[in-house]
Amino acid sequence: MQNVLIINSSPNIGFSKLTQLTALFAEQLATDFNITLRDLGTNPPQHLDQVALSGFVTPADQHSDNQKAALAVSNELIAELQAADVLIIGSAMHNHSITSGLKAYFDQVARAGITFEYGVNGPEGLLTGKQAYVITTSGGDYSLDFMKKMDFQTPYLRHILAFIGINEVEFIPSQGSAMGPEVAARNHAVAEARIKAIGSTLSNNVAA
Ligand SMILES: Cc1cc2nc3c(=O)[nH]c(=O)nc-3n(C[C@H](O)[C@H](O)[C@H](O)COP(=O)(O)O)c2cc1C
């Protein structure tokens, strides 16, 4: 069975529409895939500190006990990501970008020599061969021309995923949660329909 890693990053526990959408994805894929859920809303990764940073640039066989302890979370998150065939990220917009929990996650998994390296042509991502789906939520609608320049969520996610080697990415937006119940419900329903369609395609591909 293929592995699906679902990363939920909304800290709005119990009220999050984004969490409903990542849960729908999990439900669609539960029969045909091994699913791992990484909930950054309830369990945000720690911020990098000096010990972790020094561990990043020290060969593993020379790590002190403190560096080993500081890198345990990073190693665990990277192993989970390396094992995933399909990655699903739920990203809520906070202050025009991603949540601090999701940023802390990328800080833990972007590791030189492990998930990316620099070659003669610049950065090369090492987590290749994965397919990703990114569900985004926001209060406003950033597909509108005058809003696009304030969206640092989608461009950042596209960039950081490519940076670690994940180039095959589909974005599933559910925007406008603050634009009235009708707009919010309509956009949520469009995202739900897309998730169901992707779920059946992925399951059919496995069965074929
Ligand atoms: C701290 C915070 C900052 C936010 N910043 C923005 C923002 O910059 N732009 C925007 O459109 N919505 C913003 N929102 C609204 C959320 O993106 C929106 O409510 C989204 O639906 C959250 O999904 P969730 O409830 O599933 O976490 C913000 C919400 C919070 C709590």
PDB file of C-alpha atoms and ligand atoms in Angstrom:
ATOM      1  CA  MET A   1       0.000   0.000   0.000  1.00  0.00           C
ATOM      2  CA  GLN A   2       1.152   3.523  -0.741  1.00  0.00           C
ATOM      3  CA  ASN A   3       1.656   5.989   2.093  1.00  0.00           C
ATOM      4  CA  VAL A   4      -0.270   9.233   2.392  1.00  0.00           C
ATOM      5  CA  LEU A   5       0.926  11.903   4.804  1.00  0.00           C
ATOM      6  CA  ILE A   6      -1.711  14.453   5.766  1.00  0.00           C
ATOM      7  CA  ILE A   7      -0.409  17.602   7.419  1.00  0.00           C
ATOM      8  CA  ASN A   8      -3.043  19.755   9.035  1.00  0.00           C
ATOM      9  CA  SER A   9      -1.842  23.162  10.175  1.00  0.00           C
ATOM     10  CA  SER A  10      -4.882  24.993  11.516  1.00  0.00           C
ATOM     11  CA  PRO A  11      -4.634  25.847  15.209  1.00  0.00           C
ATOM     12  CA  ASN A  12      -8.388  26.624  15.180  1.00  0.00           C
ATOM     13  CA  ILE A  13      -9.138  23.307  16.868  1.00  0.00           C
ATOM     14  CA  GLY A  14     -12.790  22.303  16.857  1.00  0.00           C
ATOM     15  CA  PHE A  15     -13.874  25.126  14.515  1.00  0.00           C
ATOM     16  CA  SER A  16     -11.569  24.785  11.524  1.00  0.00           C
ATOM     17  CA  LYS A  17     -13.068  24.390   8.053  1.00  0.00           C
ATOM     18  CA  LEU A  18      -9.617  23.431   6.831  1.00  0.00           C
ATOM     19  CA  THR A  19      -9.512  20.512   9.258  1.00  0.00           C
ATOM     20  CA  GLN A  20     -12.868  19.358   7.852  1.00  0.00           C
ATOM     21  CA  LEU A  21     -11.315  19.328   4.372  1.00  0.00           C
ATOM     22  CA  THR A  22      -8.192  17.400   5.411  1.00  0.00           C
ATOM     23  CA  ALA A  23     -10.469  14.947   7.278  1.00  0.00           C
ATOM     24  CA  LEU A  24     -12.541  14.496   4.111  1.00  0.00           C
ATOM     25  CA  PHE A  25      -9.340  13.678   2.196  1.00  0.00           C
ATOM     26  CA  ALA A  26      -8.407  11.109   4.862  1.00  0.00           C
ATOM     27  CA  GLU A  27     -11.883   9.555   4.659  1.00  0.00           C
ATOM     28  CA  GLN A  28     -11.670   9.301   0.843  1.00  0.00           C
ATOM     29  CA  LEU A  29      -8.299   7.531   0.957  1.00  0.00           C
ATOM     30  CA  ALA A  30      -8.711   5.424   4.111  1.00  0.00           C
ATOM     31  CA  THR A  31      -9.480   2.151   2.339  1.00  0.00           C
ATOM     32  CA  ASP A  32      -6.693   2.118  -0.228  1.00  0.00           C
ATOM     33  CA  PHE A  33      -3.771   3.929   1.438  1.00  0.00           C
ATOM     34  CA  ASN A  34      -1.780   3.892   4.679  1.00  0.00           C
ATOM     35  CA  ILE A  35      -2.549   7.263   6.187  1.00  0.00           C
ATOM     36  CA  THR A  36      -0.410   9.197   8.653  1.00  0.00           C
ATOM     37  CA  LEU A  37      -1.844  12.349  10.155  1.00  0.00           C
ATOM     38  CA  ARG A  38       0.537  15.044  11.345  1.00  0.00           C
ATOM     39  CA  ASP A  39      -1.441  17.688  13.204  1.00  0.00           C
ATOM     40  CA  LEU A  40       0.595  20.873  13.565  1.00  0.00           C
ATOM     41  CA  GLY A  41      -2.413  22.693  15.055  1.00  0.00           C
ATOM     42  CA  THR A  42      -2.489  20.570  18.211  1.00  0.00           C
ATOM     43  CA  ASN A  43       1.213  19.733  18.141  1.00  0.00           C
ATOM     44  CA  PRO A  44       3.307  22.479  16.484  1.00  0.00           C
ATOM     45  CA  PRO A  45       7.004  21.625  15.993  1.00  0.00           C
ATOM     46  CA  GLN A  46       9.447  23.493  18.173  1.00  0.00           C
ATOM     47  CA  HIS A  47      11.288  26.489  16.729  1.00  0.00           C
ATOM     48  CA  LEU A  48      14.894  25.918  15.747  1.00  0.00           C
ATOM     49  CA  ASP A  49      17.376  26.818  18.459  1.00  0.00           C
ATOM     50  CA  GLN A  50      21.171  27.097  18.505  1.00  0.00           C
ATOM     51  CA  VAL A  51      21.690  23.439  19.434  1.00  0.00           C
ATOM     52  CA  ALA A  52      19.514  22.241  16.527  1.00  0.00           C
ATOM     53  CA  LEU A  53      21.253  24.652  14.128  1.00  0.00           C
ATOM     54  CA  SER A  54      24.696  23.414  15.181  1.00  0.00           C
ATOM     55  CA  GLY A  55      23.420  19.837  14.737  1.00  0.00           C
ATOM     56  CA  PHE A  56      22.286  20.652  11.190  1.00  0.00           C
ATOM     57  CA  VAL A  57      25.892  21.415  10.191  1.00  0.00           C
ATOM     58  CA  THR A  58      27.589  18.618  12.156  1.00  0.00           C
ATOM     59  CA  PRO A  59      27.922  15.099  10.687  1.00  0.00           C
ATOM     60  CA  ALA A  60      25.450  12.699  12.375  1.00  0.00           C
ATOM     61  CA  ASP A  61      28.192  10.434  13.757  1.00  0.00           C
ATOM     62  CA  GLN A  62      29.663  13.425  15.634  1.00  0.00           C
ATOM     63  CA  HIS A  63      26.430  14.670  17.252  1.00  0.00           C
ATOM     64  CA  SER A  64      26.534  15.405  20.983  1.00  0.00           C
ATOM     65  CA  ASP A  65      23.713  14.050  23.161  1.00  0.00           C
ATOM     66  CA  ASN A  66      22.181  17.539  23.221  1.00  0.00           C
ATOM     67  CA  GLN A  67      22.288  17.791  19.419  1.00  0.00           C
ATOM     68  CA  LYS A  68      20.755  14.328  19.089  1.00  0.00           C
ATOM     69  CA  ALA A  69      17.904  15.375  21.379  1.00  0.00           C
ATOM     70  CA  ALA A  70      17.423  18.685  19.533  1.00  0.00           C
ATOM     71  CA  LEU A  71      17.304  16.935  16.133  1.00  0.00           C
ATOM     72  CA  ALA A  72      14.915  14.153  17.160  1.00  0.00           C
ATOM     73  CA  VAL A  73      11.836  16.036  15.958  1.00  0.00           C
ATOM     74  CA  SER A  74      13.476  17.051  12.684  1.00  0.00           C
ATOM     75  CA  ASN A  75      14.586  13.456  12.018  1.00  0.00           C
ATOM     76  CA  GLU A  76      11.125  12.104  12.788  1.00  0.00           C
ATOM     77  CA  LEU A  77       9.364  14.630  10.531  1.00  0.00           C
ATOM     78  CA  ILE A  78      11.823  14.015   7.676  1.00  0.00           C
ATOM     79  CA  ALA A  79      11.451  10.217   7.936  1.00  0.00           C
ATOM     80  CA  GLU A  80       7.663  10.622   7.762  1.00  0.00           C
ATOM     81  CA  LEU A  81       7.975  12.849   4.706  1.00  0.00           C
ATOM     82  CA  GLN A  82      10.477  10.553   2.985  1.00  0.00           C
ATOM     83  CA  ALA A  83       8.087   7.601   3.470  1.00  0.00           C
ATOM     84  CA  ALA A  84       5.130   9.442   1.897  1.00  0.00           C
ATOM     85  CA  ASP A  85       4.101   8.728  -1.693  1.00  0.00           C
ATOM     86  CA  VAL A  86       1.346  11.319  -1.524  1.00  0.00           C
ATOM     87  CA  LEU A  87       1.501  14.452   0.584  1.00  0.00           C
ATOM     88  CA  ILE A  88      -1.591  16.432   1.550  1.00  0.00           C
ATOM     89  CA  ILE A  89      -1.143  19.774   3.283  1.00  0.00           C
ATOM     90  CA  GLY A  90      -3.911  21.826   4.834  1.00  0.00           C
ATOM     91  CA  SER A  91      -2.761  25.437   5.050  1.00  0.00           C
ATOM     92  CA  ALA A  92      -4.752  28.270   6.631  1.00  0.00           C
ATOM     93  CA  MET A  93      -3.649  31.792   5.728  1.00  0.00           C
ATOM     94  CA  HIS A  94      -2.348  33.732   8.719  1.00  0.00           C
ATOM     95  CA  ASN A  95      -1.242  37.305   8.111  1.00  0.00           C
ATOM     96  CA  HIS A  96      -0.920  36.798   4.363  1.00  0.00           C
ATOM     97  CA  SER A  97       1.284  33.734   4.684  1.00  0.00           C
ATOM     98  CA  ILE A  98       1.222  30.282   6.299  1.00  0.00           C
ATOM     99  CA  THR A  99       0.652  29.587   9.999  1.00  0.00           C
ATOM    100  CA  SER A 100       3.662  29.745  12.285  1.00  0.00           C
ATOM    101  CA  GLY A 101       3.244  26.003  12.984  1.00  0.00           C
ATOM    102  CA  LEU A 102       3.593  25.150   9.291  1.00  0.00           C
ATOM    103  CA  LYS A 103       6.598  27.480   8.967  1.00  0.00           C
ATOM    104  CA  ALA A 104       8.210  25.743  11.963  1.00  0.00           C
ATOM    105  CA  TYR A 105       7.523  22.430  10.177  1.00  0.00           C
ATOM    106  CA  PHE A 106       9.349  23.525   7.007  1.00  0.00           C
ATOM    107  CA  ASP A 107      12.236  24.835   9.148  1.00  0.00           C
ATOM    108  CA  GLN A 108      12.521  21.342  10.678  1.00  0.00           C
ATOM    109  CA  VAL A 109      12.389  19.424   7.382  1.00  0.00           C
ATOM    110  CA  ALA A 110      14.477  21.645   5.078  1.00  0.00           C
ATOM    111  CA  ARG A 111      17.905  20.115   5.822  1.00  0.00           C
ATOM    112  CA  ALA A 112      20.959  20.524   3.572  1.00  0.00           C
ATOM    113  CA  GLY A 113      22.243  17.155   2.403  1.00  0.00           C
ATOM    114  CA  ILE A 114      19.019  15.383   3.409  1.00  0.00           C
ATOM    115  CA  THR A 115      16.059  17.114   1.742  1.00  0.00           C
ATOM    116  CA  PHE A 116      17.942  19.557  -0.506  1.00  0.00           C
ATOM    117  CA  GLU A 117      21.455  20.279  -1.699  1.00  0.00           C
ATOM    118  CA  TYR A 118      23.188  22.925  -3.756  1.00  0.00           C
ATOM    119  CA  GLY A 119      24.635  21.789  -7.089  1.00  0.00           C
ATOM    120  CA  VAL A 120      26.226  23.659  -9.986  1.00  0.00           C
ATOM    121  CA  ASN A 121      22.777  24.818 -11.097  1.00  0.00           C
ATOM    122  CA  GLY A 122      21.666  26.004  -7.655  1.00  0.00           C
ATOM    123  CA  PRO A 123      19.343  24.216  -5.216  1.00  0.00           C
ATOM    124  CA  GLU A 124      18.213  20.668  -5.911  1.00  0.00           C
ATOM    125  CA  GLY A 125      15.372  19.079  -3.961  1.00  0.00           C
ATOM    126  CA  LEU A 126      15.972  15.509  -2.809  1.00  0.00           C
ATOM    127  CA  LEU A 127      12.402  14.411  -1.997  1.00  0.00           C
ATOM    128  CA  THR A 128      11.519  13.546  -5.565  1.00  0.00           C
ATOM    129  CA  GLY A 129       8.776  11.256  -6.916  1.00  0.00           C
ATOM    130  CA  LYS A 130       6.020  12.545  -4.657  1.00  0.00           C
ATOM    131  CA  GLN A 131       2.638  13.937  -5.523  1.00  0.00           C
ATOM    132  CA  ALA A 132       1.234  16.755  -3.373  1.00  0.00           C
ATOM    133  CA  TYR A 133      -2.147  18.354  -2.822  1.00  0.00           C
ATOM    134  CA  VAL A 134      -2.366  21.590  -0.877  1.00  0.00           C
ATOM    135  CA  ILE A 135      -5.685  22.799   0.507  1.00  0.00           C
ATOM    136  CA  THR A 136      -5.597  26.509   1.288  1.00  0.00           C
ATOM    137  CA  THR A 137      -8.107  28.524   3.285  1.00  0.00           C
ATOM    138  CA  SER A 138      -8.273  32.284   3.761  1.00  0.00           C
ATOM    139  CA  GLY A 139     -10.735  34.932   4.900  1.00  0.00           C
ATOM    140  CA  GLY A 140     -10.337  36.916   1.672  1.00  0.00           C
ATOM    141  CA  ASP A 141     -10.320  35.847  -1.962  1.00  0.00           C
ATOM    142  CA  TYR A 142      -6.800  36.070  -3.340  1.00  0.00           C
ATOM    143  CA  SER A 143      -7.787  35.012  -6.838  1.00  0.00           C
ATOM    144  CA  LEU A 144      -8.999  38.602  -7.314  1.00  0.00           C
ATOM    145  CA  ASP A 145      -6.454  40.674  -9.242  1.00  0.00           C
ATOM    146  CA  PHE A 146      -5.957  43.401  -6.603  1.00  0.00           C
ATOM    147  CA  MET A 147      -5.546  40.755  -3.849  1.00  0.00           C
ATOM    148  CA  LYS A 148      -2.946  38.545  -5.586  1.00  0.00           C
ATOM    149  CA  LYS A 149       0.048  40.647  -4.549  1.00  0.00           C
ATOM    150  CA  MET A 150      -0.885  40.110  -0.881  1.00  0.00           C
ATOM    151  CA  ASP A 151      -0.839  36.320  -1.173  1.00  0.00           C
ATOM    152  CA  PHE A 152       2.443  34.999   0.235  1.00  0.00           C
ATOM    153  CA  GLN A 153       0.819  31.674   1.144  1.00  0.00           C
ATOM    154  CA  THR A 154       0.423  29.927  -2.224  1.00  0.00           C
ATOM    155  CA  PRO A 155       3.679  31.216  -3.826  1.00  0.00           C
ATOM    156  CA  TYR A 156       5.664  30.316  -0.692  1.00  0.00           C
ATOM    157  CA  LEU A 157       4.203  26.808  -0.502  1.00  0.00           C
ATOM    158  CA  ARG A 158       4.843  26.226  -4.200  1.00  0.00           C
ATOM    159  CA  HIS A 159       8.420  27.411  -3.759  1.00  0.00           C
ATOM    160  CA  ILE A 160       9.330  25.550  -0.560  1.00  0.00           C
ATOM    161  CA  LEU A 161       7.859  22.272  -1.833  1.00  0.00           C
ATOM    162  CA  ALA A 162       9.841  22.584  -5.088  1.00  0.00           C
ATOM    163  CA  PHE A 163      12.935  23.490  -3.031  1.00  0.00           C
ATOM    164  CA  ILE A 164      12.790  20.086  -1.298  1.00  0.00           C
ATOM    165  CA  GLY A 165      11.979  18.300  -4.573  1.00  0.00           C
ATOM    166  CA  ILE A 166       8.169  18.171  -4.619  1.00  0.00           C
ATOM    167  CA  ASN A 167       7.151  19.699  -7.942  1.00  0.00           C
ATOM    168  CA  GLU A 168       3.941  17.866  -8.733  1.00  0.00           C
ATOM    169  CA  VAL A 169       1.531  19.986  -6.673  1.00  0.00           C
ATOM    170  CA  GLU A 170      -2.163  20.778  -7.047  1.00  0.00           C
ATOM    171  CA  PHE A 171      -3.649  23.602  -5.000  1.00  0.00           C
ATOM    172  CA  ILE A 172      -7.232  23.267  -3.779  1.00  0.00           C
ATOM    173  CA  PRO A 173      -8.353  26.693  -2.566  1.00  0.00           C
ATOM    174  CA  SER A 174     -11.299  27.330  -0.260  1.00  0.00           C
ATOM    175  CA  GLN A 175     -11.066  31.084   0.048  1.00  0.00           C
ATOM    176  CA  GLY A 176     -13.384  33.806   1.307  1.00  0.00           C
ATOM    177  CA  SER A 177     -14.406  32.404   4.690  1.00  0.00           C
ATOM    178  CA  ALA A 178     -14.826  36.030   5.863  1.00  0.00           C
ATOM    179  CA  MET A 179     -16.841  37.118   2.824  1.00  0.00           C
ATOM    180  CA  GLY A 180     -20.225  36.004   4.103  1.00  0.00           C
ATOM    181  CA  PRO A 181     -21.749  32.566   4.649  1.00  0.00           C
ATOM    182  CA  GLU A 182     -22.851  32.095   1.040  1.00  0.00           C
ATOM    183  CA  VAL A 183     -19.419  32.721  -0.489  1.00  0.00           C
ATOM    184  CA  ALA A 184     -17.757  30.630   2.222  1.00  0.00           C
ATOM    185  CA  ALA A 185     -20.167  27.709   1.763  1.00  0.00           C
ATOM    186  CA  ARG A 186     -19.882  27.819  -2.035  1.00  0.00           C
ATOM    187  CA  ASN A 187     -16.090  27.809  -2.025  1.00  0.00           C
ATOM    188  CA  HIS A 188     -15.985  25.093   0.641  1.00  0.00           C
ATOM    189  CA  ALA A 189     -18.327  22.942  -1.482  1.00  0.00           C
ATOM    190  CA  VAL A 190     -16.108  23.413  -4.574  1.00  0.00           C
ATOM    191  CA  ALA A 191     -13.091  22.267  -2.555  1.00  0.00           C
ATOM    192  CA  GLU A 192     -15.035  19.280  -1.180  1.00  0.00           C
ATOM    193  CA  ALA A 193     -16.043  18.226  -4.700  1.00  0.00           C
ATOM    194  CA  ARG A 194     -12.438  18.471  -5.908  1.00  0.00           C
ATOM    195  CA  ILE A 195     -11.167  16.424  -2.946  1.00  0.00           C
ATOM    196  CA  LYS A 196     -13.743  13.700  -3.646  1.00  0.00           C
ATOM    197  CA  ALA A 197     -12.747  13.635  -7.327  1.00  0.00           C
ATOM    198  CA  ILE A 198      -9.043  13.393  -6.472  1.00  0.00           C
ATOM    199  CA  GLY A 199      -9.823  10.690  -3.899  1.00  0.00           C
ATOM    200  CA  SER A 200     -11.554   8.524  -6.501  1.00  0.00           C
ATOM    201  CA  THR A 201      -8.796   9.080  -9.079  1.00  0.00           C
ATOM    202  CA  LEU A 202      -6.089   8.082  -6.592  1.00  0.00           C
ATOM    203  CA  SER A 203      -8.062   5.010  -5.452  1.00  0.00           C
ATOM    204  CA  ASN A 204      -8.786   3.972  -9.055  1.00  0.00           C
ATOM    205  CA  ASN A 205      -5.101   4.334  -9.928  1.00  0.00           C
ATOM    206  CA  VAL A 206      -4.181   1.998  -7.071  1.00  0.00           C
ATOM    207  CA  ALA A 207      -6.815  -0.540  -8.162  1.00  0.00           C
ATOM    208  CA  ALA A 208      -5.708  -0.440 -11.832  1.00  0.00           C
TER     209      ALA A 208
HETATM  210  C1  LIG B   1      -4.276  34.941  13.233  1.00  0.00           C
HETATM  211  C2  LIG B   1      -5.053  34.934  11.943  1.00  0.00           C
HETATM  212  C3  LIG B   1      -4.581  35.638  10.859  1.00  0.00           C
HETATM  213  C4  LIG B   1      -5.298  35.646   9.664  1.00  0.00           C
HETATM  214  N1  LIG B   1      -4.810  36.332   8.604  1.00  0.00           N
HETATM  215  C5  LIG B   1      -5.490  36.355   7.456  1.00  0.00           C
HETATM  216  C6  LIG B   1      -5.000  37.064   6.333  1.00  0.00           C
HETATM  217  O1  LIG B   1      -3.929  37.656   6.341  1.00  0.00           O
HETATM  218  N2  LIG B   1      -5.749  37.061   5.200  1.00  0.00           N
HETATM  219  C7  LIG B   1      -6.929  36.384   5.103  1.00  0.00           C
HETATM  220  O2  LIG B   1      -7.551  36.392   4.053  1.00  0.00           O
HETATM  221  N3  LIG B   1      -7.405  35.676   6.147  1.00  0.00           N
HETATM  222  C8  LIG B   1      -6.716  35.652   7.312  1.00  0.00           C
HETATM  223  N4  LIG B   1      -7.200  34.944   8.379  1.00  0.00           N
HETATM  224  C9  LIG B   1      -8.445  34.193   8.222  1.00  0.00           C
HETATM  225  C10 LIG B   1      -8.203  32.711   8.005  1.00  0.00           C
HETATM  226  O3  LIG B   1      -7.300  32.474   6.953  1.00  0.00           O
HETATM  227  C11 LIG B   1      -9.537  32.058   7.697  1.00  0.00           C
HETATM  228  O4  LIG B   1     -10.401  32.233   8.807  1.00  0.00           O
HETATM  229  C12 LIG B   1      -9.393  30.623   7.357  1.00  0.00           C
HETATM  230  O5  LIG B   1     -10.678  30.161   6.977  1.00  0.00           O
HETATM  231  C13 LIG B   1      -8.859  29.864   8.552  1.00  0.00           C
HETATM  232  O6  LIG B   1      -9.104  28.497   8.406  1.00  0.00           O
HETATM  233  P1  LIG B   1      -9.257  27.601   9.708  1.00  0.00           P
HETATM  234  O7  LIG B   1     -10.370  28.175  10.543  1.00  0.00           O
HETATM  235  O8  LIG B   1      -9.570  26.299   9.174  1.00  0.00           O
HETATM  236  O9  LIG B   1      -7.954  27.670  10.441  1.00  0.00           O
HETATM  237  C14 LIG B   1      -6.530  34.930   9.567  1.00  0.00           C
HETATM  238  C15 LIG B   1      -6.984  34.209  10.675  1.00  0.00           C
HETATM  239  C16 LIG B   1      -6.262  34.218  11.860  1.00  0.00           C
HETATM  240  C17 LIG B   1      -6.789  33.418  13.022  1.00  0.00           C
END
